Short mmCIF file of C-alpha atoms in Angstrom, two decimals:
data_model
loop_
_atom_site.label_atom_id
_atom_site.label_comp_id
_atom_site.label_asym_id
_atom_site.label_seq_id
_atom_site.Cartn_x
_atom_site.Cartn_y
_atom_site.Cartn_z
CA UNK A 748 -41.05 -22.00 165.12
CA UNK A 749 -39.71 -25.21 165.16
CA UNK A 750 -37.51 -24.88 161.88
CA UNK A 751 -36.34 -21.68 163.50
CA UNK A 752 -35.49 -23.58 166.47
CA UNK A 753 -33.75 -26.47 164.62
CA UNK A 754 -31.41 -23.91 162.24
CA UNK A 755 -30.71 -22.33 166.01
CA UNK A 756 -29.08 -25.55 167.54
CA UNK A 757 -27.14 -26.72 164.39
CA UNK A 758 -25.63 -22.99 164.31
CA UNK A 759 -25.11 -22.97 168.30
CA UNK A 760 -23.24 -26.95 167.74
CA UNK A 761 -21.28 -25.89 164.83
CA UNK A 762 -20.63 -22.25 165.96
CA UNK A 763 -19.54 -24.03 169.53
CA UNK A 764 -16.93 -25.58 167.57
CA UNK A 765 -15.55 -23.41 166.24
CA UNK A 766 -15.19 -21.25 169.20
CA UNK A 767 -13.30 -24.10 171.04
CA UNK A 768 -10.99 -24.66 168.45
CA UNK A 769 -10.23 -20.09 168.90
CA UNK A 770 -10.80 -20.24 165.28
CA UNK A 771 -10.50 -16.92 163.04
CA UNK A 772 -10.51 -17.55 159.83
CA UNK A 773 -13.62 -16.61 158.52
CA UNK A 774 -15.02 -16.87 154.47
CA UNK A 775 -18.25 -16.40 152.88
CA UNK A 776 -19.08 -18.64 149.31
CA UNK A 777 -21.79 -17.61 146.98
CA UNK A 778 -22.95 -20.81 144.52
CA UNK A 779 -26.06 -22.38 142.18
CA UNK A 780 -26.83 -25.20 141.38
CA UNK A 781 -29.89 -28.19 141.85
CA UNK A 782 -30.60 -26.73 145.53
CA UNK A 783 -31.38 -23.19 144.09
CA UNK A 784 -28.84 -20.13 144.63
CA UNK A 785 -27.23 -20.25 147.98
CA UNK A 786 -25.22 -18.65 150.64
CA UNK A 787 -22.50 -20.47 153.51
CA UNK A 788 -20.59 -18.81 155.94
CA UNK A 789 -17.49 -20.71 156.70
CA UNK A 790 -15.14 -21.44 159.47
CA UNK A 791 -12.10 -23.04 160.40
CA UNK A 792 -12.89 -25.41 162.90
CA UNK A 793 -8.84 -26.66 163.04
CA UNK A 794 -6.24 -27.57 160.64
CA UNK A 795 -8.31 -28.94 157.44
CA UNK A 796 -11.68 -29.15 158.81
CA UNK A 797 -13.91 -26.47 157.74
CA UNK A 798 -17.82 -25.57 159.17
CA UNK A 799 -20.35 -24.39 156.67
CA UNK A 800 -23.49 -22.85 157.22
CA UNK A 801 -25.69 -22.27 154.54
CA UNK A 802 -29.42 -21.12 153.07
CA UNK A 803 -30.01 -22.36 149.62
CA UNK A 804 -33.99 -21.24 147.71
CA UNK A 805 -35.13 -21.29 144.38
CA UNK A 806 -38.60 -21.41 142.73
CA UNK A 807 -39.43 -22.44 138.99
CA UNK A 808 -42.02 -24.72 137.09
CA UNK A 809 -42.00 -27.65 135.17
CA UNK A 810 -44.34 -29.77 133.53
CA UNK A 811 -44.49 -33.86 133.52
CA UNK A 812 -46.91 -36.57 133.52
CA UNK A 813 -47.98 -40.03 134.08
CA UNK A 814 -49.82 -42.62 132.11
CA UNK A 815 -52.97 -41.11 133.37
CA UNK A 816 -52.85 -37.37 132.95
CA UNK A 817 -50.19 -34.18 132.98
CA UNK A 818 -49.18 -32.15 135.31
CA UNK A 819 -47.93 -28.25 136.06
CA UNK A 820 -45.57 -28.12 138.84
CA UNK A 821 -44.22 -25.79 140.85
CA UNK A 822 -41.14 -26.32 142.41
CA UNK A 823 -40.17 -24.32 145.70
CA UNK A 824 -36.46 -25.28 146.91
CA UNK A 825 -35.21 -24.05 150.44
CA UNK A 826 -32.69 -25.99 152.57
CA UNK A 827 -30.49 -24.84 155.42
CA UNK A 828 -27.56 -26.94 155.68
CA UNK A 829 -25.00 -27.37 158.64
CA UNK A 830 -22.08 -29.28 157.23
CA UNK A 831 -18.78 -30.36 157.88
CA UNK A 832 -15.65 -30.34 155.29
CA UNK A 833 -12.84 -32.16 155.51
CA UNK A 834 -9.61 -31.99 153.50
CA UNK A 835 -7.88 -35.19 153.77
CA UNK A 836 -4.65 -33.87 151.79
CA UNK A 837 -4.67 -30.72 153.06
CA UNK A 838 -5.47 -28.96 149.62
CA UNK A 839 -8.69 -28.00 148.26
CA UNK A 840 -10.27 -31.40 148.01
CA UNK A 841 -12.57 -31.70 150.38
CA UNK A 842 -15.07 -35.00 151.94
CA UNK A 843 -18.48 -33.33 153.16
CA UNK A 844 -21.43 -34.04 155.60
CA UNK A 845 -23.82 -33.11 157.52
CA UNK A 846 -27.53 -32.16 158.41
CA UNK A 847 -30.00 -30.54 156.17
CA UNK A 848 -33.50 -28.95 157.36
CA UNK A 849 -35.27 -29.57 154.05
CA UNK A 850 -38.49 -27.04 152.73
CA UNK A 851 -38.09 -28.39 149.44
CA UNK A 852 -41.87 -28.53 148.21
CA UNK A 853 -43.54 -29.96 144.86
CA UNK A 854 -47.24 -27.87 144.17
CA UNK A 855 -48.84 -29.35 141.09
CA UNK A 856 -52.36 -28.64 139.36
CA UNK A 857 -53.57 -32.15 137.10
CA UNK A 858 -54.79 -30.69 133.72
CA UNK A 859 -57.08 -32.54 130.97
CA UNK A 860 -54.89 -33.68 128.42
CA UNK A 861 -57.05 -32.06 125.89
CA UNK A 862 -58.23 -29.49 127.82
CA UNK A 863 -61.80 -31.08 128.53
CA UNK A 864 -61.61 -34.45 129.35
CA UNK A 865 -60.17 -36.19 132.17
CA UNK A 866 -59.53 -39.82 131.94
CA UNK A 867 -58.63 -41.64 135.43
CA UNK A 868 -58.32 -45.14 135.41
CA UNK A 869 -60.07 -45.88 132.56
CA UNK A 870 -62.93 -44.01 133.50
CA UNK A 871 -63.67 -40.07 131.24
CA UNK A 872 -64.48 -36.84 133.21
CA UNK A 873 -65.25 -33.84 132.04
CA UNK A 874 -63.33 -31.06 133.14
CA UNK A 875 -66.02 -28.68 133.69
CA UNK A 876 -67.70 -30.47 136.37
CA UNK A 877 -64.65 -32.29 137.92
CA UNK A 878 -62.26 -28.59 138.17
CA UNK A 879 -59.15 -28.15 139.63
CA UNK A 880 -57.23 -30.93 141.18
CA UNK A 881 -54.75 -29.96 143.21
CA UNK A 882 -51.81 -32.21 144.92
CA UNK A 883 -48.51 -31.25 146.90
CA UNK A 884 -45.03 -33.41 147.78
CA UNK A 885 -43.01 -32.79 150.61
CA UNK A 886 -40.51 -34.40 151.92
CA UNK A 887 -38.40 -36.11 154.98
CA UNK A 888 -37.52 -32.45 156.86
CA UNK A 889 -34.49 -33.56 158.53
CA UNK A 890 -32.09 -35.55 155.87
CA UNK A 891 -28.08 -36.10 156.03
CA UNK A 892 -25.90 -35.03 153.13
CA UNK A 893 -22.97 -36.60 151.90
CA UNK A 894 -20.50 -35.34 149.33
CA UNK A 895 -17.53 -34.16 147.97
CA UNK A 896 -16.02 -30.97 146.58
CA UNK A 897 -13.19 -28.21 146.03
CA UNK A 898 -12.14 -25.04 147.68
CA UNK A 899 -11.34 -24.00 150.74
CA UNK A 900 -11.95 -20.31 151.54
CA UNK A 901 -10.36 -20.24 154.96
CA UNK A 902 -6.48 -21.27 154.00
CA UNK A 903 -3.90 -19.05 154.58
CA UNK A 904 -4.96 -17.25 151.16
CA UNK A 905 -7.59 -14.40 151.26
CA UNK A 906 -9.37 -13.12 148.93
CA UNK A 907 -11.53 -14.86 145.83
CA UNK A 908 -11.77 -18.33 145.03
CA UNK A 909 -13.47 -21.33 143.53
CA UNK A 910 -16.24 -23.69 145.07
CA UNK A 911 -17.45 -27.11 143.75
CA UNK A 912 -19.77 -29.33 145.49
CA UNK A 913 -20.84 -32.87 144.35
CA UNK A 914 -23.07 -34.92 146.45
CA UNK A 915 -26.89 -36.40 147.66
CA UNK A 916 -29.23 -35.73 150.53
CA UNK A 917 -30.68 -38.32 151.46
CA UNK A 918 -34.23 -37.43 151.85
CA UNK A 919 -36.68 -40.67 151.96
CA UNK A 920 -39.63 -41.17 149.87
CA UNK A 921 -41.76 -38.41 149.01
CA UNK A 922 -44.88 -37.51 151.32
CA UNK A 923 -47.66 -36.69 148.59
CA UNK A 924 -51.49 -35.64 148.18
CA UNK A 925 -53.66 -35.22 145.52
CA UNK A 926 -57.57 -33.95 145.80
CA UNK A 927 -60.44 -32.62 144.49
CA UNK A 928 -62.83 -30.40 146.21
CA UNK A 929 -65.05 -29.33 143.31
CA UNK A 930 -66.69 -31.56 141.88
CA UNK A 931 -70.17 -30.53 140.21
CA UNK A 932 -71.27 -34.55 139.40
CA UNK A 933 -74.04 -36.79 140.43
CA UNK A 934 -72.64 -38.15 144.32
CA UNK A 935 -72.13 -41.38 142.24
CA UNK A 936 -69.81 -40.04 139.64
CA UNK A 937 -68.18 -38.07 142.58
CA UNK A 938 -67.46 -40.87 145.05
CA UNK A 939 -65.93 -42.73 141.64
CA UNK A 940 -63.95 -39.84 141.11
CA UNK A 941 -62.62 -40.13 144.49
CA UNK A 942 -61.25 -43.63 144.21
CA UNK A 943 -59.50 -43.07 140.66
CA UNK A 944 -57.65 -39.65 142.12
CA UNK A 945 -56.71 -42.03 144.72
CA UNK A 946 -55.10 -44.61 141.76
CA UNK A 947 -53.56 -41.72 139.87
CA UNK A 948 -51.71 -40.88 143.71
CA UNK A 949 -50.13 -43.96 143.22
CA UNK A 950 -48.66 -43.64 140.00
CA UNK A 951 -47.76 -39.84 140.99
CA UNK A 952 -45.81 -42.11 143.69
CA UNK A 953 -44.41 -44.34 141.55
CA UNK A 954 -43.24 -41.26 139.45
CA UNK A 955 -41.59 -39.71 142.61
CA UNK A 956 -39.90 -42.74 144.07
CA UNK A 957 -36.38 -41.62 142.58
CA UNK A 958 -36.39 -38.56 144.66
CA UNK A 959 -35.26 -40.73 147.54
CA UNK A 960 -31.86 -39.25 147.02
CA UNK A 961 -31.60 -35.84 145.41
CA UNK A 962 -28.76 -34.99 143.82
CA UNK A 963 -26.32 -31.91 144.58
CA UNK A 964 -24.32 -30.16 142.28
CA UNK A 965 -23.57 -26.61 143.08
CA UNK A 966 -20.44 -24.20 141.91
CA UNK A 967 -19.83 -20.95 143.15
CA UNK A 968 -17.59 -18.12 144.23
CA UNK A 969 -15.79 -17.82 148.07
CA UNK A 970 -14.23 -14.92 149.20
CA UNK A 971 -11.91 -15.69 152.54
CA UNK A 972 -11.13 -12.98 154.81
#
């Protein structure tokens, strides 16, 4: 409900724009890139200044891991953007920025590097009583973009065209958890377990701190109409 509600006021503030400028120009861009496949509606807000709403998603997997143990991840991108473009020399060169509602979301499952055996801070676990542990990253949900780019689907020429964007959202430092619920141990070997998942978190962290900025680059397709 309340990401609903968010999306709803940046589209009523950008949309209220554009109805005060009488704007018709209207153009649609369809692009990929590190934010997953997206979609924007555009609209000519006045002469060179463009709104863009968009939905960008993607899921795939990836592996990684620390000093400590490996990881499978799964990672599930969706951001709605609400962003402004700007063409300083009134060609297809444009300055971006704006608000993005970010759902980007890390899953990740720690395996035994050799399938049995899980060693966590210098201490050895075997797999088959510690199971499956489990972790997530999320992030800052509101974050501002900044960027630059090409294209400009709402000039005075219809019809197909090319879009560029190069820029980062500026997301903070990852929120992350990592846990086991299954353990089969003695309560000892448990509570031990406990405090070395909590040391492995913080090399996860350390692992994650350079996805205070994420980086943007999309290309794609406009059609203006």
């Amino acid at each position: 409900m309340k990401k609903t509600s968010l999306i709803l006021a940046l589209s009523a503030t950008l949309f209220g724009f554009v109805n005060a400028a009488n704007a018709t120009n209207v153009g649609v861009s369809v692009d990929a890139g590190t934010t997953g496949v997206g979609i924007h509606l555009i609209f000519a807000m006045q002469l060179n200044l463009n709104a863009r709403l968009g939905v960008n998603a993607l899921n795939y997997n990836n592996t990684g891991s620390t000093s400590q143990a490996e990881y499978d991840f799964k990672l599930k991108l969706q951001t709605y953007d609400a962003l402004i473009d700007w063409f300083p020399q009134g060609g297809s060169f444009r300055l971006t920025g704006g608000l993005v509602y970010n759902g980007n979301k890390i899953e990740s499952n720690m395996r035994a590097r050799d399938g049995s055996l899980y060693v966590l801070n210098g201490n050895t676990y075997s797999a088959s009583q510690v199971g499956m542990i489990n972790g997530s990253v999320d992030f800052k949900k509101i974050a501002p973009y900044l960027g630059i780019g090409w294209g400009n689907a709402v000039t005075t020429n219809k019809g197909w065209g090319f879009s560029a964007d190069l820029g980062v959202i500026f997301q903070g430092a990852p929120n992350s958890t990592l846990t086991n619920s299954s353990c089969t141990a003695l309560a000892a070997t448990c509570k031990q377990l406990a405090i070395d998942i909590a040391g492995e978190k913080v090399n996860l962290d350390n692992r994650l701190s350079d996805l205070k900025a994420y980086p943007v680059l999309s290309m794609g397709v406009t059609y203006g109409f």
